[in-house]
Structures are given as structure tokens and as C-alpha cells.
Amino acid sequence: MNPTTASPVLSSSTISGDKVVNRNGDDLGDIKDLMIDVDNGRVAYAVLEFGGIFGLGSKLFAVPLSAMELDAENHRFIFDQSKEALENASGFDKDHWPNFSDRAWGAAVHSHYGVRPYWE
């Protein structure tokens, strides 16, 4: 990145629906929502929907935004995980969201994906 230009600043509506792939190009789903830590003014997590057919039987995952890389040219994000690793990760369904404010839960999520918690 050019040192005279800042990181991209995108609207949540622009990101919502973006595809997420791994480095092999495997489809890992799409971003359904962004969770914002209002006190810190940061996007804490992207909510990734993976699996199922037409949204039926799919699972949601909280993914630290820092664990993904923007691929602006292809209007998608790259998440360095295999399909199998994602299938085995702790997720949730659309009717039972976790408490995103719980730091112990958040620390476990960040640890699972090998990134430092955004609040540290």
C-alpha cells in the first residue's frame, strides 16, 4: 500500500453480502453483518454465514475482522481457513447469537483464529 494513502474505509452495507474465500479460492460463505464495539469505535467481528443451501441449514460464525484480508479487486474477503476448520469451529444459529460483549468468549474466538483480540 502506498504510504500516502490510508487503509480502505467501507460502509457496512458495502461489506454485507461480500463473499469470503480461503487462499485456495474455496467459498467460505458471505458476510451477513458486522458487530461494532461502540465504546472502542471498532468493527469487532464480521458475522460469516457458511453452509446450507439458500440459507437453510447454514451456520453463523463470529470472525475477527483482523483475521480476514480485503481483496478489493474481486470485492471479497480472504479468510485463511479451510472449509473443514470452519465446519468444526464454534458457531451459532440465527436465533441464538452469542454475547459479543463477553471478553472471555471474544478471547476464545480470537485465539481460535490465531489473531490478537482487538481490545488489547
PDB file of N, CA and C in Angstrom, residues 15-20 28-36 43-50 59-65 68 77 79 86 91-94 97-98 100 105 113:
ATOM      1  N   ILE A  15     -20.028  -3.987   2.638  1.00  0.00           N
ATOM      2  CA  ILE A  15     -19.400  -5.247   3.044  1.00  0.00           C
ATOM      3  C   ILE A  15     -20.431  -6.362   3.191  1.00  0.00           C
ATOM      4  N   SER A  16     -21.621  -6.027   3.664  1.00  0.00           N
ATOM      5  CA  SER A  16     -22.658  -7.036   3.861  1.00  0.00           C
ATOM      6  C   SER A  16     -22.961  -7.728   2.536  1.00  0.00           C
ATOM      7  N   GLY A  17     -22.881  -9.043   2.543  1.00  0.00           N
ATOM      8  CA  GLY A  17     -23.107  -9.829   1.334  1.00  0.00           C
ATOM      9  C   GLY A  17     -21.833 -10.173   0.592  1.00  0.00           C
ATOM     10  N   ASP A  18     -20.705  -9.563   0.979  1.00  0.00           N
ATOM     11  CA  ASP A  18     -19.445  -9.893   0.312  1.00  0.00           C
ATOM     12  C   ASP A  18     -19.090 -11.361   0.526  1.00  0.00           C
ATOM     13  N   LYS A  19     -18.558 -11.956  -0.494  1.00  0.00           N
ATOM     14  CA  LYS A  19     -18.106 -13.339  -0.429  1.00  0.00           C
ATOM     15  C   LYS A  19     -16.830 -13.421   0.401  1.00  0.00           C
ATOM     16  N   VAL A  20     -16.647 -14.580   1.012  1.00  0.00           N
ATOM     17  CA  VAL A  20     -15.433 -14.876   1.759  1.00  0.00           C
ATOM     18  C   VAL A  20     -14.893 -16.182   1.194  1.00  0.00           C
ATOM     19  N   LEU A  28     -16.228 -19.810   1.369  1.00  0.00           N
ATOM     20  CA  LEU A  28     -16.479 -19.999   2.797  1.00  0.00           C
ATOM     21  C   LEU A  28     -17.752 -19.283   3.238  1.00  0.00           C
ATOM     22  N   GLY A  29     -18.525 -18.813   2.302  1.00  0.00           N
ATOM     23  CA  GLY A  29     -19.782 -18.147   2.649  1.00  0.00           C
ATOM     24  C   GLY A  29     -19.745 -16.674   2.341  1.00  0.00           C
ATOM     25  N   ASP A  30     -20.569 -15.928   3.091  1.00  0.00           N
ATOM     26  CA  ASP A  30     -20.599 -14.482   2.884  1.00  0.00           C
ATOM     27  C   ASP A  30     -20.856 -13.776   4.197  1.00  0.00           C
ATOM     28  N   ILE A  31     -20.522 -12.510   4.203  1.00  0.00           N
ATOM     29  CA  ILE A  31     -20.678 -11.691   5.399  1.00  0.00           C
ATOM     30  C   ILE A  31     -22.133 -11.252   5.520  1.00  0.00           C
ATOM     31  N   LYS A  32     -22.724 -11.567   6.658  1.00  0.00           N
ATOM     32  CA  LYS A  32     -24.122 -11.223   6.915  1.00  0.00           C
ATOM     33  C   LYS A  32     -24.263  -9.930   7.704  1.00  0.00           C
ATOM     34  N   ASP A  33     -23.303  -9.653   8.564  1.00  0.00           N
ATOM     35  CA  ASP A  33     -23.425  -8.490   9.437  1.00  0.00           C
ATOM     36  C   ASP A  33     -22.051  -8.128   9.969  1.00  0.00           C
ATOM     37  N   LEU A  34     -21.971  -6.956  10.556  1.00  0.00           N
ATOM     38  CA  LEU A  34     -20.765  -6.515  11.249  1.00  0.00           C
ATOM     39  C   LEU A  34     -21.159  -6.169  12.674  1.00  0.00           C
ATOM     40  N   MET A  35     -20.328  -6.559  13.608  1.00  0.00           N
ATOM     41  CA  MET A  35     -20.569  -6.251  15.017  1.00  0.00           C
ATOM     42  C   MET A  35     -19.592  -5.146  15.407  1.00  0.00           C
ATOM     43  N   ILE A  36     -20.142  -4.052  15.888  1.00  0.00           N
ATOM     44  CA  ILE A  36     -19.341  -2.865  16.189  1.00  0.00           C
ATOM     45  C   ILE A  36     -19.232  -2.673  17.689  1.00  0.00           C
ATOM     46  N   VAL A  43     -14.839  -2.096  14.401  1.00  0.00           N
ATOM     47  CA  VAL A  43     -15.583  -3.281  13.987  1.00  0.00           C
ATOM     48  C   VAL A  43     -14.915  -4.449  14.694  1.00  0.00           C
ATOM     49  N   ALA A  44     -15.679  -5.125  15.531  1.00  0.00           N
ATOM     50  CA  ALA A  44     -15.127  -6.216  16.324  1.00  0.00           C
ATOM     51  C   ALA A  44     -15.129  -7.529  15.548  1.00  0.00           C
ATOM     52  N   TYR A  45     -16.257  -7.817  14.908  1.00  0.00           N
ATOM     53  CA  TYR A  45     -16.408  -9.097  14.225  1.00  0.00           C
ATOM     54  C   TYR A  45     -17.211  -8.922  12.942  1.00  0.00           C
ATOM     55  N   ALA A  46     -16.913  -9.790  11.997  1.00  0.00           N
ATOM     56  CA  ALA A  46     -17.789  -9.977  10.848  1.00  0.00           C
ATOM     57  C   ALA A  46     -18.566 -11.247  11.145  1.00  0.00           C
ATOM     58  N   VAL A  47     -19.854 -11.237  10.877  1.00  0.00           N
ATOM     59  CA  VAL A  47     -20.661 -12.447  11.041  1.00  0.00           C
ATOM     60  C   VAL A  47     -20.692 -13.133   9.681  1.00  0.00           C
ATOM     61  N   LEU A  48     -20.104 -14.301   9.628  1.00  0.00           N
ATOM     62  CA  LEU A  48     -19.962 -15.080   8.399  1.00  0.00           C
ATOM     63  C   LEU A  48     -21.014 -16.177   8.378  1.00  0.00           C
ATOM     64  N   GLU A  49     -21.749 -16.279   7.276  1.00  0.00           N
ATOM     65  CA  GLU A  49     -22.701 -17.365   7.106  1.00  0.00           C
ATOM     66  C   GLU A  49     -22.083 -18.396   6.174  1.00  0.00           C
ATOM     67  N   PHE A  50     -22.072 -19.654   6.624  1.00  0.00           N
ATOM     68  CA  PHE A  50     -21.417 -20.726   5.873  1.00  0.00           C
ATOM     69  C   PHE A  50     -22.285 -21.970   5.894  1.00  0.00           C
ATOM     70  N   LYS A  59     -24.821 -22.041   9.106  1.00  0.00           N
ATOM     71  CA  LYS A  59     -24.336 -21.735  10.436  1.00  0.00           C
ATOM     72  C   LYS A  59     -23.667 -20.371  10.377  1.00  0.00           C
ATOM     73  N   LEU A  60     -23.757 -19.627  11.464  1.00  0.00           N
ATOM     74  CA  LEU A  60     -23.120 -18.324  11.553  1.00  0.00           C
ATOM     75  C   LEU A  60     -21.868 -18.424  12.413  1.00  0.00           C
ATOM     76  N   PHE A  61     -20.873 -17.624  12.067  1.00  0.00           N
ATOM     77  CA  PHE A  61     -19.608 -17.603  12.795  1.00  0.00           C
ATOM     78  C   PHE A  61     -19.194 -16.161  13.027  1.00  0.00           C
ATOM     79  N   ALA A  62     -18.709 -15.897  14.225  1.00  0.00           N
ATOM     80  CA  ALA A  62     -18.105 -14.602  14.507  1.00  0.00           C
ATOM     81  C   ALA A  62     -16.637 -14.707  14.123  1.00  0.00           C
ATOM     82  N   VAL A  63     -16.211 -13.864  13.220  1.00  0.00           N
ATOM     83  CA  VAL A  63     -14.828 -13.890  12.758  1.00  0.00           C
ATOM     84  C   VAL A  63     -14.217 -12.510  13.012  1.00  0.00           C
ATOM     85  N   PRO A  64     -13.130 -12.459  13.772  1.00  0.00           N
ATOM     86  CA  PRO A  64     -12.480 -11.163  13.961  1.00  0.00           C
ATOM     87  C   PRO A  64     -12.118 -10.572  12.596  1.00  0.00           C
ATOM     88  N   LEU A  65     -12.456  -9.329  12.394  1.00  0.00           N
ATOM     89  CA  LEU A  65     -12.168  -8.702  11.110  1.00  0.00           C
ATOM     90  C   LEU A  65     -10.671  -8.751  10.805  1.00  0.00           C
ATOM     91  N   MET A  68      -9.231 -11.533   8.569  1.00  0.00           N
ATOM     92  CA  MET A  68      -9.533 -11.561   7.139  1.00  0.00           C
ATOM     93  C   MET A  68      -8.773 -10.440   6.424  1.00  0.00           C
ATOM     94  N   PHE A  77     -13.488 -11.017   0.637  1.00  0.00           N
ATOM     95  CA  PHE A  77     -12.502 -11.123   1.703  1.00  0.00           C
ATOM     96  C   PHE A  77     -11.842 -12.486   1.629  1.00  0.00           C
ATOM     97  N   PHE A  79     -10.073 -15.337   3.904  1.00  0.00           N
ATOM     98  CA  PHE A  79     -10.007 -15.835   5.275  1.00  0.00           C
ATOM     99  C   PHE A  79      -9.182 -17.103   5.231  1.00  0.00           C
ATOM    100  N   LEU A  86     -13.520 -24.449   9.390  1.00  0.00           N
ATOM    101  CA  LEU A  86     -14.691 -23.618   9.651  1.00  0.00           C
ATOM    102  C   LEU A  86     -15.875 -24.474  10.095  1.00  0.00           C
ATOM    103  N   GLY A  91     -19.900 -22.153  16.216  1.00  0.00           N
ATOM    104  CA  GLY A  91     -20.755 -21.193  15.525  1.00  0.00           C
ATOM    105  C   GLY A  91     -22.063 -21.032  16.274  1.00  0.00           C
ATOM    106  N   PHE A  92     -23.017 -20.409  15.624  1.00  0.00           N
ATOM    107  CA  PHE A  92     -24.317 -20.185  16.231  1.00  0.00           C
ATOM    108  C   PHE A  92     -25.359 -20.096  15.133  1.00  0.00           C
ATOM    109  N   ASP A  93     -26.632 -20.150  15.528  1.00  0.00           N
ATOM    110  CA  ASP A  93     -27.681 -20.033  14.526  1.00  0.00           C
ATOM    111  C   ASP A  93     -28.351 -18.670  14.639  1.00  0.00           C
ATOM    112  N   LYS A  94     -29.173 -18.351  13.677  1.00  0.00           N
ATOM    113  CA  LYS A  94     -29.747 -17.003  13.581  1.00  0.00           C
ATOM    114  C   LYS A  94     -30.631 -16.626  14.757  1.00  0.00           C
ATOM    115  N   TRP A  97     -27.730 -15.880  19.091  1.00  0.00           N
ATOM    116  CA  TRP A  97     -26.455 -15.190  18.938  1.00  0.00           C
ATOM    117  C   TRP A  97     -25.713 -15.155  20.270  1.00  0.00           C
ATOM    118  N   PRO A  98     -24.391 -15.213  20.233  1.00  0.00           N
ATOM    119  CA  PRO A  98     -23.608 -15.130  21.478  1.00  0.00           C
ATOM    120  C   PRO A  98     -23.603 -13.703  22.024  1.00  0.00           C
ATOM    121  N   PHE A 100     -21.628 -10.863  22.342  1.00  0.00           N
ATOM    122  CA  PHE A 100     -20.408 -10.321  21.732  1.00  0.00           C
ATOM    123  C   PHE A 100     -19.620  -9.427  22.685  1.00  0.00           C
ATOM    124  N   TRP A 105     -15.444 -14.942  25.978  1.00  0.00           N
ATOM    125  CA  TRP A 105     -15.897 -15.542  24.724  1.00  0.00           C
ATOM    126  C   TRP A 105     -15.087 -14.968  23.562  1.00  0.00           C
ATOM    127  N   TYR A 113      -8.779 -18.327  15.890  1.00  0.00           N
ATOM    128  CA  TYR A 113      -8.354 -17.899  14.563  1.00  0.00           C
ATOM    129  C   TYR A 113      -6.927 -17.342  14.545  1.00  0.00           C
TER     130      TYR A 113
END
